[in-house]
């Protein structure tokens, strides 16, 4: 089994990409050479409890189950808050990484930390690791398709940025991104043939907006076999996936989907019945994908 990488990271710089997106640059105590070489690398950040200069974490271990058991054994009032993120960029040849934070204006541990973060602040980082990836590499699935469909909200923008920047030359992609308003648009460097559609909520609350769903449902797809990548609010992602499989006829194995967050719920809340059903579907499809998708 792959080792679960665990390290501490320290803030060195903070910039505003948009009014609601902060890019935080960190220096990691240690970092595997493979980190940052592929798009859409998932990781966990661990945030300190009040009064802690850095989060309390077990040592890195090649026993993943044992590490999580040790993490859960930390008293609840001392155990770090853990949240999922995407690595936005690693500076080549260094231990410097960039991670983007959506500033919701709420009091959740990640958003509150990012709103007040300063150089020198320290977090824990678990991953990136092959343990978080499916058996079939995402880049292989994209390369096997005739074109790529990407859809997500602002929480998916860091991953979308890595995907677009990694596209091979002339790879066709239709991209639909839901954001709060015009000021939240970003620019990306890509060699792909990309049609990027920005969708604005303009006052509608994230997670209740239908603009992303409506845009994908109403889209005229190019000819050929697509590979779809979906991420954002879990209910929206489930709706889009059902549309692509049931209405558009996509093979289930040709849809990579992730519910990054849940409307009115946090990662600390118990999973819903829909969450459990989604997890079972993802597990079944990862097992099927291990036989190859071509």
PDB file of N, CA and C in Angstrom, residues 4-10 26-32 35 41-47 55 57-58 60 67 82-83 85-87 95-99 122-128 132:
ATOM      1  N   UNK A   4       1.064   7.148   3.206  1.00  0.00           N
ATOM      2  CA  UNK A   4       0.238   8.347   3.327  1.00  0.00           C
ATOM      3  C   UNK A   4       1.137   9.510   3.711  1.00  0.00           C
ATOM      4  N   UNK A   5       1.393  10.455   2.789  1.00  0.00           N
ATOM      5  CA  UNK A   5       2.307  11.559   3.107  1.00  0.00           C
ATOM      6  C   UNK A   5       1.664  12.540   4.089  1.00  0.00           C
ATOM      7  N   UNK A   6       2.388  12.866   5.146  1.00  0.00           N
ATOM      8  CA  UNK A   6       1.923  13.833   6.139  1.00  0.00           C
ATOM      9  C   UNK A   6       3.057  14.813   6.396  1.00  0.00           C
ATOM     10  N   UNK A   7       2.775  16.100   6.295  1.00  0.00           N
ATOM     11  CA  UNK A   7       3.804  17.100   6.531  1.00  0.00           C
ATOM     12  C   UNK A   7       3.159  18.373   7.067  1.00  0.00           C
ATOM     13  N   UNK A   8       3.991  19.279   7.556  1.00  0.00           N
ATOM     14  CA  UNK A   8       3.523  20.605   7.951  1.00  0.00           C
ATOM     15  C   UNK A   8       3.913  21.598   6.860  1.00  0.00           C
ATOM     16  N   UNK A   9       3.049  22.586   6.655  1.00  0.00           N
ATOM     17  CA  UNK A   9       3.296  23.615   5.649  1.00  0.00           C
ATOM     18  C   UNK A   9       3.140  24.987   6.293  1.00  0.00           C
ATOM     19  N   UNK A  10       3.934  25.945   5.824  1.00  0.00           N
ATOM     20  CA  UNK A  10       3.940  27.299   6.402  1.00  0.00           C
ATOM     21  C   UNK A  10       3.639  28.341   5.337  1.00  0.00           C
ATOM     22  N   UNK A  26       2.545  28.130   0.253  1.00  0.00           N
ATOM     23  CA  UNK A  26       3.106  27.456   1.421  1.00  0.00           C
ATOM     24  C   UNK A  26       4.478  26.878   1.096  1.00  0.00           C
ATOM     25  N   UNK A  27       5.298  26.763   2.112  1.00  0.00           N
ATOM     26  CA  UNK A  27       6.538  25.998   2.038  1.00  0.00           C
ATOM     27  C   UNK A  27       6.344  24.750   2.900  1.00  0.00           C
ATOM     28  N   UNK A  28       6.508  23.589   2.279  1.00  0.00           N
ATOM     29  CA  UNK A  28       6.305  22.324   2.990  1.00  0.00           C
ATOM     30  C   UNK A  28       7.600  21.869   3.643  1.00  0.00           C
ATOM     31  N   UNK A  29       7.477  21.239   4.822  1.00  0.00           N
ATOM     32  CA  UNK A  29       8.657  20.681   5.484  1.00  0.00           C
ATOM     33  C   UNK A  29       9.299  19.609   4.613  1.00  0.00           C
ATOM     34  N   UNK A  30       8.477  18.794   3.961  1.00  0.00           N
ATOM     35  CA  UNK A  30       8.962  17.788   3.015  1.00  0.00           C
ATOM     36  C   UNK A  30       7.869  17.532   1.991  1.00  0.00           C
ATOM     37  N   UNK A  31       8.275  17.062   0.814  1.00  0.00           N
ATOM     38  CA  UNK A  31       7.316  16.869  -0.266  1.00  0.00           C
ATOM     39  C   UNK A  31       7.866  15.819  -1.225  1.00  0.00           C
ATOM     40  N   UNK A  32       7.037  14.848  -1.573  1.00  0.00           N
ATOM     41  CA  UNK A  32       7.448  13.801  -2.496  1.00  0.00           C
ATOM     42  C   UNK A  32       7.711  14.392  -3.878  1.00  0.00           C
ATOM     43  N   UNK A  35       4.724  14.903  -6.401  1.00  0.00           N
ATOM     44  CA  UNK A  35       3.640  15.846  -6.135  1.00  0.00           C
ATOM     45  C   UNK A  35       3.693  16.994  -7.136  1.00  0.00           C
ATOM     46  N   UNK A  41      -4.836  16.910  -8.274  1.00  0.00           N
ATOM     47  CA  UNK A  41      -4.280  16.166  -7.144  1.00  0.00           C
ATOM     48  C   UNK A  41      -4.980  16.609  -5.860  1.00  0.00           C
ATOM     49  N   UNK A  42      -5.638  15.646  -5.201  1.00  0.00           N
ATOM     50  CA  UNK A  42      -6.405  15.927  -4.000  1.00  0.00           C
ATOM     51  C   UNK A  42      -5.545  15.767  -2.753  1.00  0.00           C
ATOM     52  N   UNK A  43      -5.859  16.558  -1.739  1.00  0.00           N
ATOM     53  CA  UNK A  43      -5.144  16.496  -0.471  1.00  0.00           C
ATOM     54  C   UNK A  43      -6.075  16.919   0.647  1.00  0.00           C
ATOM     55  N   UNK A  44      -5.618  16.727   1.878  1.00  0.00           N
ATOM     56  CA  UNK A  44      -6.353  17.172   3.059  1.00  0.00           C
ATOM     57  C   UNK A  44      -5.512  18.209   3.796  1.00  0.00           C
ATOM     58  N   UNK A  45      -6.139  19.305   4.200  1.00  0.00           N
ATOM     59  CA  UNK A  45      -5.485  20.276   5.060  1.00  0.00           C
ATOM     60  C   UNK A  45      -6.046  20.153   6.467  1.00  0.00           C
ATOM     61  N   UNK A  46      -5.161  20.271   7.437  1.00  0.00           N
ATOM     62  CA  UNK A  46      -5.527  20.153   8.843  1.00  0.00           C
ATOM     63  C   UNK A  46      -5.309  21.503   9.521  1.00  0.00           C
ATOM     64  N   UNK A  47      -6.383  22.034  10.119  1.00  0.00           N
ATOM     65  CA  UNK A  47      -6.372  23.377  10.690  1.00  0.00           C
ATOM     66  C   UNK A  47      -6.284  23.304  12.212  1.00  0.00           C
ATOM     67  N   UNK A  55      -1.348  22.456  13.973  1.00  0.00           N
ATOM     68  CA  UNK A  55      -2.237  21.360  14.343  1.00  0.00           C
ATOM     69  C   UNK A  55      -1.476  20.180  14.938  1.00  0.00           C
ATOM     70  N   UNK A  57      -0.798  16.425  15.004  1.00  0.00           N
ATOM     71  CA  UNK A  57      -0.960  15.337  14.045  1.00  0.00           C
ATOM     72  C   UNK A  57      -0.063  14.154  14.399  1.00  0.00           C
ATOM     73  N   UNK A  58      -0.520  12.921  14.122  1.00  0.00           N
ATOM     74  CA  UNK A  58       0.369  11.759  14.241  1.00  0.00           C
ATOM     75  C   UNK A  58       1.484  11.841  13.204  1.00  0.00           C
ATOM     76  N   UNK A  60       3.930  10.684  10.095  1.00  0.00           N
ATOM     77  CA  UNK A  60       3.676  10.009   8.821  1.00  0.00           C
ATOM     78  C   UNK A  60       3.873   8.517   8.993  1.00  0.00           C
ATOM     79  N   UNK A  67      -2.770   5.308  10.846  1.00  0.00           N
ATOM     80  CA  UNK A  67      -2.604   6.752  10.982  1.00  0.00           C
ATOM     81  C   UNK A  67      -3.946   7.417  11.288  1.00  0.00           C
ATOM     82  N   UNK A  82     -10.222  18.880   9.572  1.00  0.00           N
ATOM     83  CA  UNK A  82      -9.649  18.389   8.327  1.00  0.00           C
ATOM     84  C   UNK A  82     -10.601  18.703   7.171  1.00  0.00           C
ATOM     85  N   UNK A  83     -10.079  19.308   6.111  1.00  0.00           N
ATOM     86  CA  UNK A  83     -10.875  19.660   4.947  1.00  0.00           C
ATOM     87  C   UNK A  83     -10.143  19.260   3.666  1.00  0.00           C
ATOM     88  N   UNK A  85      -8.952  19.660  -0.295  1.00  0.00           N
ATOM     89  CA  UNK A  85      -8.563  20.706  -1.240  1.00  0.00           C
ATOM     90  C   UNK A  85      -7.893  20.064  -2.455  1.00  0.00           C
ATOM     91  N   UNK A  86      -7.678  20.889  -3.478  1.00  0.00           N
ATOM     92  CA  UNK A  86      -6.918  20.486  -4.660  1.00  0.00           C
ATOM     93  C   UNK A  86      -5.623  21.278  -4.695  1.00  0.00           C
ATOM     94  N   UNK A  87      -4.527  20.610  -4.973  1.00  0.00           N
ATOM     95  CA  UNK A  87      -3.259  21.304  -5.161  1.00  0.00           C
ATOM     96  C   UNK A  87      -3.339  22.140  -6.435  1.00  0.00           C
ATOM     97  N   UNK A  95       9.876  22.895  -2.572  1.00  0.00           N
ATOM     98  CA  UNK A  95       8.803  22.405  -1.698  1.00  0.00           C
ATOM     99  C   UNK A  95       7.691  23.446  -1.564  1.00  0.00           C
ATOM    100  N   UNK A  96       7.611  24.345  -2.526  1.00  0.00           N
ATOM    101  CA  UNK A  96       6.617  25.413  -2.512  1.00  0.00           C
ATOM    102  C   UNK A  96       5.354  24.963  -3.233  1.00  0.00           C
ATOM    103  N   UNK A  97       4.205  25.116  -2.568  1.00  0.00           N
ATOM    104  CA  UNK A  97       2.927  24.738  -3.167  1.00  0.00           C
ATOM    105  C   UNK A  97       1.943  25.897  -3.034  1.00  0.00           C
ATOM    106  N   UNK A  98       0.995  25.922  -3.966  1.00  0.00           N
ATOM    107  CA  UNK A  98      -0.065  26.935  -3.942  1.00  0.00           C
ATOM    108  C   UNK A  98      -1.410  26.233  -3.829  1.00  0.00           C
ATOM    109  N   UNK A  99      -2.261  26.740  -2.951  1.00  0.00           N
ATOM    110  CA  UNK A  99      -3.588  26.186  -2.735  1.00  0.00           C
ATOM    111  C   UNK A  99      -4.582  27.336  -2.707  1.00  0.00           C
ATOM    112  N   UNK A 122       0.907  28.044  10.221  1.00  0.00           N
ATOM    113  CA  UNK A 122       1.216  26.671   9.845  1.00  0.00           C
ATOM    114  C   UNK A 122      -0.035  25.791   9.848  1.00  0.00           C
ATOM    115  N   UNK A 123      -0.084  24.918   8.860  1.00  0.00           N
ATOM    116  CA  UNK A 123      -1.133  23.913   8.756  1.00  0.00           C
ATOM    117  C   UNK A 123      -0.495  22.543   8.590  1.00  0.00           C
ATOM    118  N   UNK A 124      -1.309  21.493   8.717  1.00  0.00           N
ATOM    119  CA  UNK A 124      -0.878  20.156   8.360  1.00  0.00           C
ATOM    120  C   UNK A 124      -1.400  19.808   6.984  1.00  0.00           C
ATOM    121  N   UNK A 125      -0.657  19.004   6.230  1.00  0.00           N
ATOM    122  CA  UNK A 125      -1.099  18.567   4.908  1.00  0.00           C
ATOM    123  C   UNK A 125      -0.959  17.052   4.817  1.00  0.00           C
ATOM    124  N   UNK A 126      -2.048  16.400   4.434  1.00  0.00           N
ATOM    125  CA  UNK A 126      -2.069  14.953   4.244  1.00  0.00           C
ATOM    126  C   UNK A 126      -2.271  14.706   2.753  1.00  0.00           C
ATOM    127  N   UNK A 127      -1.287  14.094   2.100  1.00  0.00           N
ATOM    128  CA  UNK A 127      -1.333  13.928   0.652  1.00  0.00           C
ATOM    129  C   UNK A 127      -0.530  15.037  -0.020  1.00  0.00           C
ATOM    130  N   UNK A 128      -0.664  15.173  -1.346  1.00  0.00           N
ATOM    131  CA  UNK A 128      -1.382  14.294  -2.265  1.00  0.00           C
ATOM    132  C   UNK A 128      -0.809  12.878  -2.249  1.00  0.00           C
ATOM    133  N   UNK A 132      -5.700   8.586  -2.959  1.00  0.00           N
ATOM    134  CA  UNK A 132      -6.889   9.385  -3.214  1.00  0.00           C
ATOM    135  C   UNK A 132      -7.348   9.284  -4.673  1.00  0.00           C
TER     136      UNK A 132
END
